[in-house]
Amino acid sequence: MPQFTTSDGLRLAYEDTGSGKPLLCLAGLTRNSRDFSFFAPHANGLRVITMDYRGRGDSDFDPDYRNYSVPREAQDVIELLDHLKLDRVSILGTSRGGLIAMTLAAIRPERLSAVILNDVGPVIEPSAIGRIMDYVGKAPAATTLEQAAFALKQAMDPQFPGVSIETWRKQAAFQYEETGTGLRLRYDPALRTALKEQIAAGPPADLWPLFEALNPLPTGVIRGANSDLLSAETLEEMHQRHAGLISAEVPDRGHVPFLDEPQSITVIRKVLELI
């Protein structure tokens, strides 16, 4: 993957493929560019840009874990756009990526053409935060990718019924790297420390003003029908606060949809048709 250098000296990896309207795909908290592999076959006519945040995927780990924060990662996005000489992009943001997109809508709206949020909104359910803290920064018990795939299937089946083991094999390979001594996380384990300190710092900030910053933009929301992070009630209020919001629920999906589902593709296409 090509890389660019941030203003504080880290080398961050990105991919830039296809041609057409530029769509920047931003992954979840511990994820990386590989997560958009399921969407890639449906991206005809788009210039798809993906980015590995600092400390994730093929990007440098940050020696100061406190920089694993939404504001710093939003700044990294702006620096990537500057590197690519792109004035504006649409963003497809999964979970953490959606929080970064909403932040950018508030602080740098002139750089955005549209935003699609994948299973995230301005209210993050406490139960989801607890689930995330159960795994962030911890090496899996599995020692091979095959074991990890079956463990993922077992753990995720209640929210993702019917998803094939082959899909979980791909997902396991996106999340872990097989080594001679077991599986290695494809992100800096210090992300856990950053998250714990951010949670301990006080009650979560009110994110509704960030969401409302999306009002001038074509905006979409994809919600997994079984999601524990984005509730149906929050999605309903998002519609009340953004009159033009385009959304869909994806059946048999939790947090997060893979983005190859018909409902996901429809939302993405409908939003991008408005720019």
Short mmCIF file of C-alpha atoms in Angstrom, two decimals:
data_model
loop_
_atom_site.label_atom_id
_atom_site.label_comp_id
_atom_site.label_asym_id
_atom_site.label_seq_id
_atom_site.Cartn_x
_atom_site.Cartn_y
_atom_site.Cartn_z
CA MET A 1 0.00 0.00 0.00
CA PRO A 2 1.22 3.55 -0.68
CA GLN A 3 1.84 5.78 2.33
CA PHE A 4 1.89 9.47 3.20
CA THR A 5 3.54 11.30 6.08
CA THR A 6 1.41 13.13 8.63
CA SER A 7 2.26 16.51 10.13
CA ASP A 8 3.58 14.71 13.23
CA GLY A 9 5.78 12.35 11.25
CA LEU A 10 3.87 9.06 11.05
CA ARG A 11 3.62 7.04 7.85
CA LEU A 12 -0.02 6.11 7.19
CA ALA A 13 -1.14 3.60 4.55
CA TYR A 14 -3.94 4.15 2.05
CA GLU A 15 -5.30 2.75 -1.20
CA ASP A 16 -6.69 4.72 -4.14
CA THR A 17 -8.41 2.69 -6.86
CA GLY A 18 -10.94 3.20 -9.62
CA SER A 19 -12.19 6.41 -11.16
CA GLY A 20 -15.27 8.57 -10.80
CA LYS A 21 -16.71 10.31 -7.77
CA PRO A 22 -14.20 10.04 -4.90
CA LEU A 23 -15.47 8.00 -1.96
CA LEU A 24 -13.28 7.83 1.14
CA CYS A 25 -13.99 4.68 3.16
CA LEU A 26 -13.16 4.91 6.86
CA ALA A 27 -13.14 1.73 8.93
CA GLY A 28 -14.17 0.92 12.50
CA LEU A 29 -12.19 1.35 15.71
CA THR A 30 -9.82 -1.63 15.35
CA ARG A 31 -10.33 -2.29 11.66
CA ASN A 32 -8.47 -1.31 8.51
CA SER A 33 -8.82 -0.90 4.75
CA ARG A 34 -9.41 -4.61 4.25
CA ASP A 35 -12.89 -4.25 5.76
CA PHE A 36 -14.11 -2.65 2.53
CA SER A 37 -13.18 -5.70 0.45
CA PHE A 38 -16.81 -6.84 0.57
CA PHE A 39 -17.97 -3.50 -0.83
CA ALA A 40 -15.28 -3.26 -3.52
CA PRO A 41 -17.04 -5.39 -6.18
CA HIS A 42 -20.02 -3.01 -5.99
CA ALA A 43 -18.00 0.20 -6.38
CA ASN A 44 -18.20 0.54 -10.17
CA GLY A 45 -17.93 4.14 -11.26
CA LEU A 46 -16.35 5.26 -8.02
CA ARG A 47 -12.85 6.29 -7.05
CA VAL A 48 -12.54 4.36 -3.79
CA ILE A 49 -9.98 5.57 -1.26
CA THR A 50 -9.35 3.64 1.93
CA MET A 51 -7.09 4.58 4.82
CA ASP A 52 -5.49 2.71 7.69
CA TYR A 53 -5.68 4.97 10.73
CA ARG A 54 -2.55 5.49 12.80
CA GLY A 55 -1.85 2.32 14.74
CA ARG A 56 -3.98 0.14 12.45
CA GLY A 57 -3.30 -2.11 9.49
CA ASP A 58 -0.16 -1.15 7.58
CA SER A 59 0.19 2.28 9.19
CA ASP A 60 2.77 3.25 11.80
CA PHE A 61 1.96 2.78 15.46
CA ASP A 62 1.92 6.08 17.34
CA PRO A 63 4.47 6.27 20.18
CA ASP A 64 1.90 8.39 22.07
CA TYR A 65 -1.27 6.31 22.43
CA ARG A 66 -3.22 9.45 23.38
CA ASN A 67 -3.22 10.33 19.67
CA TYR A 68 -5.58 7.41 19.05
CA SER A 69 -8.48 9.84 19.17
CA VAL A 70 -11.23 10.96 16.83
CA PRO A 71 -9.92 14.58 16.57
CA ARG A 72 -6.39 13.46 15.62
CA GLU A 73 -7.69 10.86 13.19
CA ALA A 74 -9.95 13.50 11.61
CA GLN A 75 -6.87 15.67 11.12
CA ASP A 76 -5.14 12.70 9.46
CA VAL A 77 -8.04 12.45 7.02
CA ILE A 78 -7.62 16.11 6.04
CA GLU A 79 -3.90 15.53 5.55
CA LEU A 80 -4.60 12.52 3.30
CA LEU A 81 -6.99 14.63 1.19
CA ASP A 82 -4.32 17.32 0.93
CA HIS A 83 -1.77 14.67 -0.07
CA LEU A 84 -4.12 13.43 -2.81
CA LYS A 85 -4.97 17.02 -3.82
CA LEU A 86 -8.67 16.37 -3.31
CA ASP A 87 -10.77 19.40 -2.38
CA ARG A 88 -13.85 17.37 -1.44
CA VAL A 89 -14.86 13.74 -0.97
CA SER A 90 -17.83 11.74 0.12
CA ILE A 91 -17.22 9.57 3.17
CA LEU A 92 -18.50 6.07 3.85
CA GLY A 93 -17.78 5.73 7.56
CA THR A 94 -18.14 2.49 9.48
CA SER A 95 -18.60 2.98 13.23
CA ARG A 96 -15.45 4.97 14.25
CA GLY A 97 -15.24 6.17 10.65
CA GLY A 98 -18.72 7.64 10.98
CA LEU A 99 -17.71 9.54 14.12
CA ILE A 100 -14.76 10.96 12.20
CA ALA A 101 -17.08 11.94 9.33
CA MET A 102 -19.45 13.77 11.69
CA THR A 103 -16.49 15.54 13.29
CA LEU A 104 -15.29 16.69 9.88
CA ALA A 105 -18.80 17.93 9.02
CA ALA A 106 -18.57 20.16 12.08
CA ILE A 107 -15.01 21.46 11.66
CA ARG A 108 -14.22 21.19 7.93
CA PRO A 109 -17.56 20.97 6.08
CA GLU A 110 -16.07 22.44 2.90
CA ARG A 111 -14.10 19.18 2.40
CA LEU A 112 -17.20 16.96 2.31
CA SER A 113 -19.64 16.22 -0.52
CA ALA A 114 -21.78 13.59 1.25
CA VAL A 115 -21.66 11.20 4.20
CA ILE A 116 -22.91 7.65 4.66
CA LEU A 117 -22.81 6.28 8.21
CA ASN A 118 -22.49 2.51 8.58
CA ASP A 119 -24.19 1.46 11.83
CA VAL A 120 -23.27 4.49 13.89
CA GLY A 121 -24.95 7.66 15.02
CA PRO A 122 -24.78 10.35 17.69
CA VAL A 123 -25.82 7.95 20.48
CA ILE A 124 -23.67 4.89 21.17
CA GLU A 125 -25.45 2.35 23.35
CA PRO A 126 -23.61 1.59 26.64
CA SER A 127 -23.97 -2.16 26.10
CA ALA A 128 -21.96 -1.86 22.89
CA ILE A 129 -19.19 0.03 24.67
CA GLY A 130 -18.98 -2.78 27.20
CA ARG A 131 -18.79 -5.38 24.45
CA ILE A 132 -16.05 -3.45 22.65
CA MET A 133 -13.98 -3.17 25.83
CA ASP A 134 -14.24 -6.94 26.23
CA TYR A 135 -12.02 -7.46 23.19
CA VAL A 136 -10.07 -4.29 22.33
CA GLY A 137 -6.33 -4.79 22.72
CA LYS A 138 -6.59 -8.43 23.70
CA ALA A 139 -5.02 -11.17 21.61
CA PRO A 140 -7.57 -13.82 20.57
CA ALA A 141 -7.60 -17.23 22.27
CA ALA A 142 -7.42 -18.79 18.80
CA THR A 143 -3.91 -19.54 17.55
CA THR A 144 -4.69 -19.96 13.84
CA LEU A 145 -6.83 -18.03 11.38
CA GLU A 146 -9.01 -21.11 10.89
CA GLN A 147 -9.69 -21.30 14.62
CA ALA A 148 -10.38 -17.57 14.69
CA ALA A 149 -12.88 -17.88 11.85
CA PHE A 150 -14.89 -20.54 13.68
CA ALA A 151 -14.70 -18.50 16.90
CA LEU A 152 -16.02 -15.45 15.06
CA LYS A 153 -18.86 -17.46 13.56
CA GLN A 154 -19.83 -18.86 16.94
CA ALA A 155 -19.69 -15.47 18.64
CA MET A 156 -21.43 -13.54 15.87
CA ASP A 157 -24.12 -16.03 14.78
CA PRO A 158 -26.82 -14.52 17.02
CA GLN A 159 -26.46 -11.12 15.31
CA PHE A 160 -25.37 -12.46 11.89
CA PRO A 161 -27.39 -15.63 11.33
CA GLY A 162 -26.60 -17.54 8.17
CA VAL A 163 -23.27 -15.88 7.39
CA SER A 164 -20.97 -18.47 5.87
CA ILE A 165 -17.75 -19.71 7.44
CA GLU A 166 -15.98 -18.51 4.28
CA THR A 167 -17.01 -14.94 5.07
CA TRP A 168 -15.73 -15.32 8.62
CA ARG A 169 -12.46 -16.73 7.26
CA LYS A 170 -12.03 -13.52 5.27
CA GLN A 171 -12.95 -11.40 8.27
CA ALA A 172 -10.49 -13.24 10.50
CA ALA A 173 -7.71 -12.58 7.99
CA PHE A 174 -8.66 -8.88 7.95
CA GLN A 175 -8.42 -8.67 11.74
CA TYR A 176 -5.47 -10.94 12.57
CA GLU A 177 -2.11 -11.94 11.20
CA GLU A 178 -0.87 -15.50 11.64
CA THR A 179 2.62 -15.77 13.12
CA GLY A 180 4.81 -18.61 14.31
CA THR A 181 3.60 -18.06 17.86
CA GLY A 182 -0.10 -17.43 17.28
CA LEU A 183 -2.25 -14.60 16.00
CA ARG A 184 -1.22 -10.97 16.06
CA LEU A 185 -3.72 -8.11 16.15
CA ARG A 186 -3.63 -5.89 13.07
CA TYR A 187 -3.61 -2.83 15.32
CA ASP A 188 -1.70 -1.38 18.25
CA PRO A 189 -2.88 -2.98 21.54
CA ALA A 190 -2.31 0.42 23.18
CA LEU A 191 -5.60 1.44 21.56
CA ARG A 192 -7.18 -0.19 24.62
CA THR A 193 -5.37 2.18 26.98
CA ALA A 194 -6.46 5.18 24.90
CA LEU A 195 -10.08 4.03 24.94
CA LYS A 196 -10.09 3.30 28.68
CA GLU A 197 -8.71 6.74 29.49
CA GLN A 198 -11.21 8.45 27.18
CA ILE A 199 -14.09 6.59 28.85
CA ALA A 200 -12.76 7.35 32.33
CA ALA A 201 -12.42 11.07 31.53
CA GLY A 202 -16.12 11.64 32.05
CA PRO A 203 -19.56 11.17 30.52
CA PRO A 204 -19.65 10.94 26.74
CA ALA A 205 -19.93 14.19 24.84
CA ASP A 206 -23.22 15.20 23.22
CA LEU A 207 -22.72 14.17 19.59
CA TRP A 208 -26.02 15.50 18.27
CA PRO A 209 -24.45 18.83 17.22
CA LEU A 210 -21.94 16.87 15.14
CA PHE A 211 -24.75 14.92 13.48
CA GLU A 212 -26.71 18.12 12.84
CA ALA A 213 -23.65 19.50 11.04
CA LEU A 214 -24.55 16.95 8.33
CA ASN A 215 -27.83 18.76 7.56
CA PRO A 216 -26.48 20.62 4.50
CA LEU A 217 -25.06 17.38 3.06
CA PRO A 218 -26.62 14.37 1.36
CA THR A 219 -26.55 11.87 4.21
CA GLY A 220 -27.31 8.18 4.56
CA VAL A 221 -27.44 5.70 7.41
CA ILE A 222 -27.13 1.93 7.20
CA ARG A 223 -28.26 0.09 10.32
CA GLY A 224 -27.85 -3.57 11.08
CA ALA A 225 -31.28 -4.73 12.25
CA ASN A 226 -29.58 -6.61 15.12
CA SER A 227 -27.16 -3.80 16.01
CA ASP A 228 -26.37 -3.22 19.68
CA LEU A 229 -24.59 0.09 18.94
CA LEU A 230 -27.10 2.08 16.85
CA SER A 231 -30.64 1.68 18.17
CA ALA A 232 -33.79 1.95 16.11
CA GLU A 233 -34.86 4.82 18.39
CA THR A 234 -31.69 6.77 17.65
CA LEU A 235 -32.15 6.24 13.92
CA GLU A 236 -35.72 7.54 14.20
CA GLU A 237 -34.49 10.70 15.93
CA MET A 238 -31.78 11.11 13.30
CA HIS A 239 -34.56 11.24 10.69
CA GLN A 240 -36.35 13.90 12.74
CA ARG A 241 -33.20 16.04 12.85
CA HIS A 242 -32.15 15.56 9.20
CA ALA A 243 -35.14 15.91 6.89
CA GLY A 244 -33.37 14.49 3.85
CA LEU A 245 -31.81 11.47 5.58
CA ILE A 246 -31.75 8.26 3.52
CA SER A 247 -31.59 5.06 5.55
CA ALA A 248 -32.15 1.34 5.50
CA GLU A 249 -32.03 -1.52 7.97
CA VAL A 250 -30.15 -4.61 6.91
CA PRO A 251 -31.79 -7.83 8.11
CA ASP A 252 -29.69 -10.53 9.79
CA ARG A 253 -26.86 -8.09 10.46
CA GLY A 254 -25.55 -6.68 13.72
CA HIS A 255 -22.66 -4.30 14.23
CA VAL A 256 -21.59 -3.83 11.46
CA PRO A 257 -23.07 -4.74 8.06
CA PHE A 258 -20.48 -5.91 5.53
CA LEU A 259 -21.68 -3.31 2.94
CA ASP A 260 -22.26 -5.90 0.22
CA GLU A 261 -25.94 -6.28 1.17
CA PRO A 262 -28.55 -4.95 -1.30
CA GLN A 263 -29.89 -2.52 1.31
CA SER A 264 -26.40 -1.14 1.97
CA ILE A 265 -25.60 -0.72 -1.72
CA THR A 266 -28.93 1.03 -2.31
CA VAL A 267 -28.32 3.62 0.42
CA ILE A 268 -24.77 4.30 -0.81
CA ARG A 269 -25.94 4.74 -4.42
CA LYS A 270 -28.93 6.93 -3.51
CA VAL A 271 -26.79 9.31 -1.47
CA LEU A 272 -24.04 9.56 -4.09
CA GLU A 273 -26.62 10.27 -6.79
CA LEU A 274 -27.43 13.53 -4.97
CA ILE A 275 -23.98 15.05 -5.51
#
